[in-house]
Coordinates of C-alpha atoms in Angstrom, one line a residue:
X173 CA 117.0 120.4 136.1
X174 CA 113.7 118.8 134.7
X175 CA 113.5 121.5 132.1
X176 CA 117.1 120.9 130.9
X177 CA 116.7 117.3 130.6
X178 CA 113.2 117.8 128.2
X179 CA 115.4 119.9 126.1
X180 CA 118.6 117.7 126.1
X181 CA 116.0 114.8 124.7
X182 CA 115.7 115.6 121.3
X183 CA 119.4 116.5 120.6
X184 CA 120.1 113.0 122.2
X185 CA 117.6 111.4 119.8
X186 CA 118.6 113.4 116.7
X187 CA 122.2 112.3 117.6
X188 CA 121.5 108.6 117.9
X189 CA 119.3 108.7 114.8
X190 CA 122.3 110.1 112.9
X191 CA 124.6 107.7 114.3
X192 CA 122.8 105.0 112.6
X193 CA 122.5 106.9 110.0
X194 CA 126.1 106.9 109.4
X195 CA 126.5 103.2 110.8
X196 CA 124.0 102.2 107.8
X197 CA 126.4 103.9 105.3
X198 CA 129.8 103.0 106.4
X199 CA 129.0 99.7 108.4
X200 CA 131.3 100.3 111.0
X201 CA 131.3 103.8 113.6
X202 CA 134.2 104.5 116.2
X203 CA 133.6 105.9 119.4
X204 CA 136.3 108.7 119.0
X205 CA 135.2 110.0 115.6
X206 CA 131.6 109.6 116.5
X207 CA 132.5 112.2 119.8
X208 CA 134.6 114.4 117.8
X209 CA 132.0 114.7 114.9
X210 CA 129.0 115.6 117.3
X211 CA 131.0 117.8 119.7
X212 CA 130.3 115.7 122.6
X213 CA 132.8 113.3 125.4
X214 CA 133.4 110.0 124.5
X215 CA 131.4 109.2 127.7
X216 CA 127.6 110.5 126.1
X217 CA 128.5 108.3 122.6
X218 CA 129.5 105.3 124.6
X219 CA 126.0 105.6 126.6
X220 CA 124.5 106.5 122.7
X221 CA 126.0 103.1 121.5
X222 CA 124.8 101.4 124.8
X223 CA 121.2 102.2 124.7
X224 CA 121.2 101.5 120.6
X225 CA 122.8 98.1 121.0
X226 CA 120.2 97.3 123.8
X227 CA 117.6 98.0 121.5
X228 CA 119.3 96.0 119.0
X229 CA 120.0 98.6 116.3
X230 CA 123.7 97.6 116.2
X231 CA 126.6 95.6 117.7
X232 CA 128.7 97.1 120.0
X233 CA 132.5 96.0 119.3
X234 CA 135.7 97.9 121.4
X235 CA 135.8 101.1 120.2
X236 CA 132.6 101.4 118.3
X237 CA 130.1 99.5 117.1
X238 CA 129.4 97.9 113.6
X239 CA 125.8 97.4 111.8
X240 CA 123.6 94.3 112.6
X241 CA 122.1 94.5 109.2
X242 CA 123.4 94.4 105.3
X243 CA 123.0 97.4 103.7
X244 CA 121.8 95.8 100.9
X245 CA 119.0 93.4 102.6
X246 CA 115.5 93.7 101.0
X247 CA 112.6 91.7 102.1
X248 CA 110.3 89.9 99.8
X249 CA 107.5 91.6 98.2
X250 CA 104.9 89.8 100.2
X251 CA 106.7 91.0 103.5
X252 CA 106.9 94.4 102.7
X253 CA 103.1 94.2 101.4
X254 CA 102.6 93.3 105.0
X255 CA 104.4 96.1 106.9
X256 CA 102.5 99.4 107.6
X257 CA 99.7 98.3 105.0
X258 CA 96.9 101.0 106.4
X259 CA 99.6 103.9 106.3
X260 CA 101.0 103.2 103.3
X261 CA 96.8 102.9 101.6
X262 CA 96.6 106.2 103.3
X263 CA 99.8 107.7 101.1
X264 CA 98.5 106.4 97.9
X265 CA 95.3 107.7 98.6
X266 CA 96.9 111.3 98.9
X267 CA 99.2 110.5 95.9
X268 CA 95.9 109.7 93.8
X269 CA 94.8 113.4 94.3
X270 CA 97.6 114.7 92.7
X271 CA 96.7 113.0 89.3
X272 CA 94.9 115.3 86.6
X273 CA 92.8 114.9 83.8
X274 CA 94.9 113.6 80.8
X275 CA 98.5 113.1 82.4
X276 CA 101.4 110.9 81.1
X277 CA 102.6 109.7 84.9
X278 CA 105.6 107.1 85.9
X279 CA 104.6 104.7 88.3
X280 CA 108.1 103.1 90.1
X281 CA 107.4 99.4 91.7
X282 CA 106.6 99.1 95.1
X283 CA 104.5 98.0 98.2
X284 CA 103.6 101.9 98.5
X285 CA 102.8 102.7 95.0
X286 CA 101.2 100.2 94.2
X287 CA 98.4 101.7 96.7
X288 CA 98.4 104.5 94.2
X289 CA 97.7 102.0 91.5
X290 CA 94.2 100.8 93.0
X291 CA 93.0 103.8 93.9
X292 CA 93.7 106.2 90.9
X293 CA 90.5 108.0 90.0
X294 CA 88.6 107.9 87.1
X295 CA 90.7 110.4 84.6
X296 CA 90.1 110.8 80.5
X297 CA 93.2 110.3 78.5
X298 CA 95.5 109.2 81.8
X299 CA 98.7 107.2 80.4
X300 CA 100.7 105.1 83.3
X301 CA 104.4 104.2 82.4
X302 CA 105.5 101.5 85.4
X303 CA 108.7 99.3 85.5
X304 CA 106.7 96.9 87.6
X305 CA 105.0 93.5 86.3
X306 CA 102.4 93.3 88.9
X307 CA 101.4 97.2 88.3
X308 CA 100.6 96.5 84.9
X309 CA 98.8 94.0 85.9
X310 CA 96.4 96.3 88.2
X311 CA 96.2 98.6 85.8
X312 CA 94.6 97.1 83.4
X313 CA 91.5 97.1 85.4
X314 CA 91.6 101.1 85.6
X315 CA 88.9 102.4 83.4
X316 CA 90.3 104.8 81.1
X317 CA 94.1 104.1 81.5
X318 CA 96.3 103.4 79.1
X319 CA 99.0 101.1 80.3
X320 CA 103.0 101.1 79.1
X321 CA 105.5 98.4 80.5
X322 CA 109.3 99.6 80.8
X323 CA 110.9 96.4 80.1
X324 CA 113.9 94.7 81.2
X325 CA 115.0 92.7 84.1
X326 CA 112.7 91.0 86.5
X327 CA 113.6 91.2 89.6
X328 CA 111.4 88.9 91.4
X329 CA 111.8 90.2 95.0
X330 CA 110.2 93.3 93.7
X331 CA 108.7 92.6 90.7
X332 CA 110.8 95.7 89.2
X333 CA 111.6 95.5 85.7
X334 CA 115.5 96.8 85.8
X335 CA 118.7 97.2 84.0
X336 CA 120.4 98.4 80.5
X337 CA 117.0 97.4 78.9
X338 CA 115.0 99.4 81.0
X339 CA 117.1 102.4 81.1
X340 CA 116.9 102.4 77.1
X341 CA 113.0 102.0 77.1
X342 CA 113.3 105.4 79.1
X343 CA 115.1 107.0 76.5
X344 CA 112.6 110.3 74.3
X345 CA 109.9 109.9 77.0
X346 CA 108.9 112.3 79.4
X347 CA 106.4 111.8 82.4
X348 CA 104.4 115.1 83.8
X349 CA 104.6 113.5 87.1
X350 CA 106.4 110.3 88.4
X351 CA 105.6 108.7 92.0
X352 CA 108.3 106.2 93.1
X353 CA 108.7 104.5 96.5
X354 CA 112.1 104.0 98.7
X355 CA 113.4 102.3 101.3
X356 CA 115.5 104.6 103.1
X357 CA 115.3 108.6 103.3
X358 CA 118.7 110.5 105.0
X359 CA 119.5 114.3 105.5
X360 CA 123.1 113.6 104.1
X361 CA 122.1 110.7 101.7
X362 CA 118.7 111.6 100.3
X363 CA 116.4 108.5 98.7
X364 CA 118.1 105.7 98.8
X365 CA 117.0 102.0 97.6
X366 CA 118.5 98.5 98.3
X367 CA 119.1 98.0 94.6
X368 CA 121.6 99.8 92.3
X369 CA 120.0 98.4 88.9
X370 CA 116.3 99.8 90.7
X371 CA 118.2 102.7 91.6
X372 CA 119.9 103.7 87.9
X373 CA 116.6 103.0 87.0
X374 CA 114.2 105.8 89.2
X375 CA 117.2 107.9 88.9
X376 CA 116.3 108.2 85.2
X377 CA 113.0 108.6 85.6
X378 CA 113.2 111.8 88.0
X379 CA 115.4 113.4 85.2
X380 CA 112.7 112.4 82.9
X381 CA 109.7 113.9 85.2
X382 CA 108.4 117.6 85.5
X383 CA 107.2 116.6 89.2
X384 CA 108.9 113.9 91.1
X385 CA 106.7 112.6 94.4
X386 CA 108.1 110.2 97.0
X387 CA 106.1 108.0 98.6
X388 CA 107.5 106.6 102.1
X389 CA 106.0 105.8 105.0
X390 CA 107.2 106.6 108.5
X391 CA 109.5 104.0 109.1
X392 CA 112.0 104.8 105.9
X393 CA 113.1 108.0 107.8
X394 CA 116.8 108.2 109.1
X395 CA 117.5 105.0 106.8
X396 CA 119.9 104.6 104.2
X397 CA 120.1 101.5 101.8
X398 CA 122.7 100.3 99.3
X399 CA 122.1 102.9 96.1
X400 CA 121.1 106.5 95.9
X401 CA 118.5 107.7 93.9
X402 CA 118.5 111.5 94.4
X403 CA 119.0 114.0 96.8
X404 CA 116.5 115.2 99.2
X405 CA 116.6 118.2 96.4
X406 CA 116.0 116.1 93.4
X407 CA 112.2 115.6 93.9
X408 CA 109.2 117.7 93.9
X409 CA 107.4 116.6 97.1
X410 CA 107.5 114.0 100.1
X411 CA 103.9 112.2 100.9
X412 CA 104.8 110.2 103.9
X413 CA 102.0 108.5 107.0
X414 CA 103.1 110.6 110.0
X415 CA 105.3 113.5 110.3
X416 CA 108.8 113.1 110.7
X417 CA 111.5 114.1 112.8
X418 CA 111.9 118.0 113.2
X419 CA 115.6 118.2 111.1
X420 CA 113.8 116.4 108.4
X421 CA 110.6 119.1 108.1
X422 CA 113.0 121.5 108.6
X423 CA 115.0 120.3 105.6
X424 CA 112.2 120.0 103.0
X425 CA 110.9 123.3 103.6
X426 CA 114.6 125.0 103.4
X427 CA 115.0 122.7 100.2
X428 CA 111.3 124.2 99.0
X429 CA 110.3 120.0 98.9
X430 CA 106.5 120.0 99.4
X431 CA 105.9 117.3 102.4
X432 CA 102.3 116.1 102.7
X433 CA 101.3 114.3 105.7
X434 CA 98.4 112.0 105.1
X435 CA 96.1 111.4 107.8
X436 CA 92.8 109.9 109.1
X437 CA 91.9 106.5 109.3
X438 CA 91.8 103.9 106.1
X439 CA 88.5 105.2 104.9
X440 CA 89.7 108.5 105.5
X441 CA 93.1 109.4 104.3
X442 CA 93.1 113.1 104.6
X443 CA 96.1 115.1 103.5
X444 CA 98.1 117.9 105.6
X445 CA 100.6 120.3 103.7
X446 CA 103.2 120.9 106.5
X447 CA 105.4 124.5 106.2
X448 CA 109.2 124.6 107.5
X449 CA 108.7 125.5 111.2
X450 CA 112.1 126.7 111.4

């Protein structure tokens, strides 16, 4: 009996993970659709529902349940520069290993990226593109780079330079590699951010790269925001804090997306190659 419930835990987990999943998308999930789409009695998603609303991922309403939280909500810069600050240093630390000697990269804006900003190595001939206003900025204390703004507009909850303007500045440029940040990453949805304009704008910019890397720390897994970027096919190679849920290691390595855990502590920030498992 002990054995069955051990193995019962991680469908029940994948389940409820999904089930957000969709709730972030759609805003609204019903009980019966919800039983018929997992293969299970109304009974387990009504317990699913119970346990998620007591945890206070959702509302419950009769019926179903509908999202606690906009799809489109994006907290300031300063509060995301505060959330998961030694994982995400550890990510850009991994990222900054996968610059070479005399690359044209894309740097997206970004809480997480920006870590790759202050710690990029010392590299002859190294030529940053970045959308981002406070990026530049950094740069220009890298010895050795040579700095290009995309310009356009400001947003200033993420200092992301966005829009037609932008999009244009893109156009006869191609990046070797490009490293952009999201907020959400779904099996069915791919990378997703809370902006469409900062969206349109990294989509662009992965048709413009050889190598796309996404940099996302542990708690973007499972999540889904307002604007898709790509799917989980669309990009190169996933550098993340901690490795995520089977389904999703499973997916990159079916997909031949290269996922890179990076490890250690802050002075650390040693990088694992993880293999599909499946």
């Amino acid at each position: 009996m002990n054995r069955k419930r051990r193995r019962a835990l991680p469908l029940t987990e994948q389940r409820r993970r999904l089930i957000l999943e969709r709730l972030r998308v759609w805003g609204e999930v019903r009980t019966s659709e919800l039983a018929g789409l997992f293969g299970v009695s109304a009974m387990t998603i009504r317990n699913d529902l119970n346990a998620l609303s007591a945890a206070g991922a959702l509302k419950r309403t009769h019926g179903g349940a509908v999202s606690n939280e906009p799809i489109a909500r994006e907290p300031s810069y300063k509060d995301k520069e505060a959330q998961h600050s030694a994982e995400k240093a550890r990510i850009g630390r991994a990222a900054a290993r996968e610059v070479g000697e005399g690359a044209v990269i894309f740097v997206g804006n970004g809480t997480t990226t920006m870590q790759l900003v202050r710690q990029l190595p010392h590299r002859e001939r190294l030529a940053v593109f970045t959308n981002a206003l406070n990026h530049a900025g950094a740069l220009l204390e890298r010895p050795g780079v040579s700095v290009y703004v995309v310009g356009g507009y400001l947003r200033g909850v993420s200092y992301g330079m966005v829009g037609g303007l932008a999009r244009r500045a893109l156009e006869g440029v191609f990046f070797d590699a490009a490293f952009v940040g999201v907020n959400g990453v779904s099996l069915e949805h791919g990378f997703t951010l809370p902006s469409l304009e900062e969206a349109e704008v990294m989509a662009e910019v992965v048709r413009r790269s050889r190598r796309t890397f996404v940099l996302a720390d542990h708690s973007k897994f499972g999540v889904v925001t307002h604007a898709r970027v790509t799917g989980l096919d669309g990009v190169d190679a996933v550098i993340t804090d901690r490795t995520p849920p089977a389904e999703f290691v499973r997916a990159f390595g079916e997909l031949d997306v290269r996922l890179t855990v990076a490890e250690g502590g802050e002075s650390e920030g040693e990088a694992t190659w993880l293999e599909d498992t499946a």
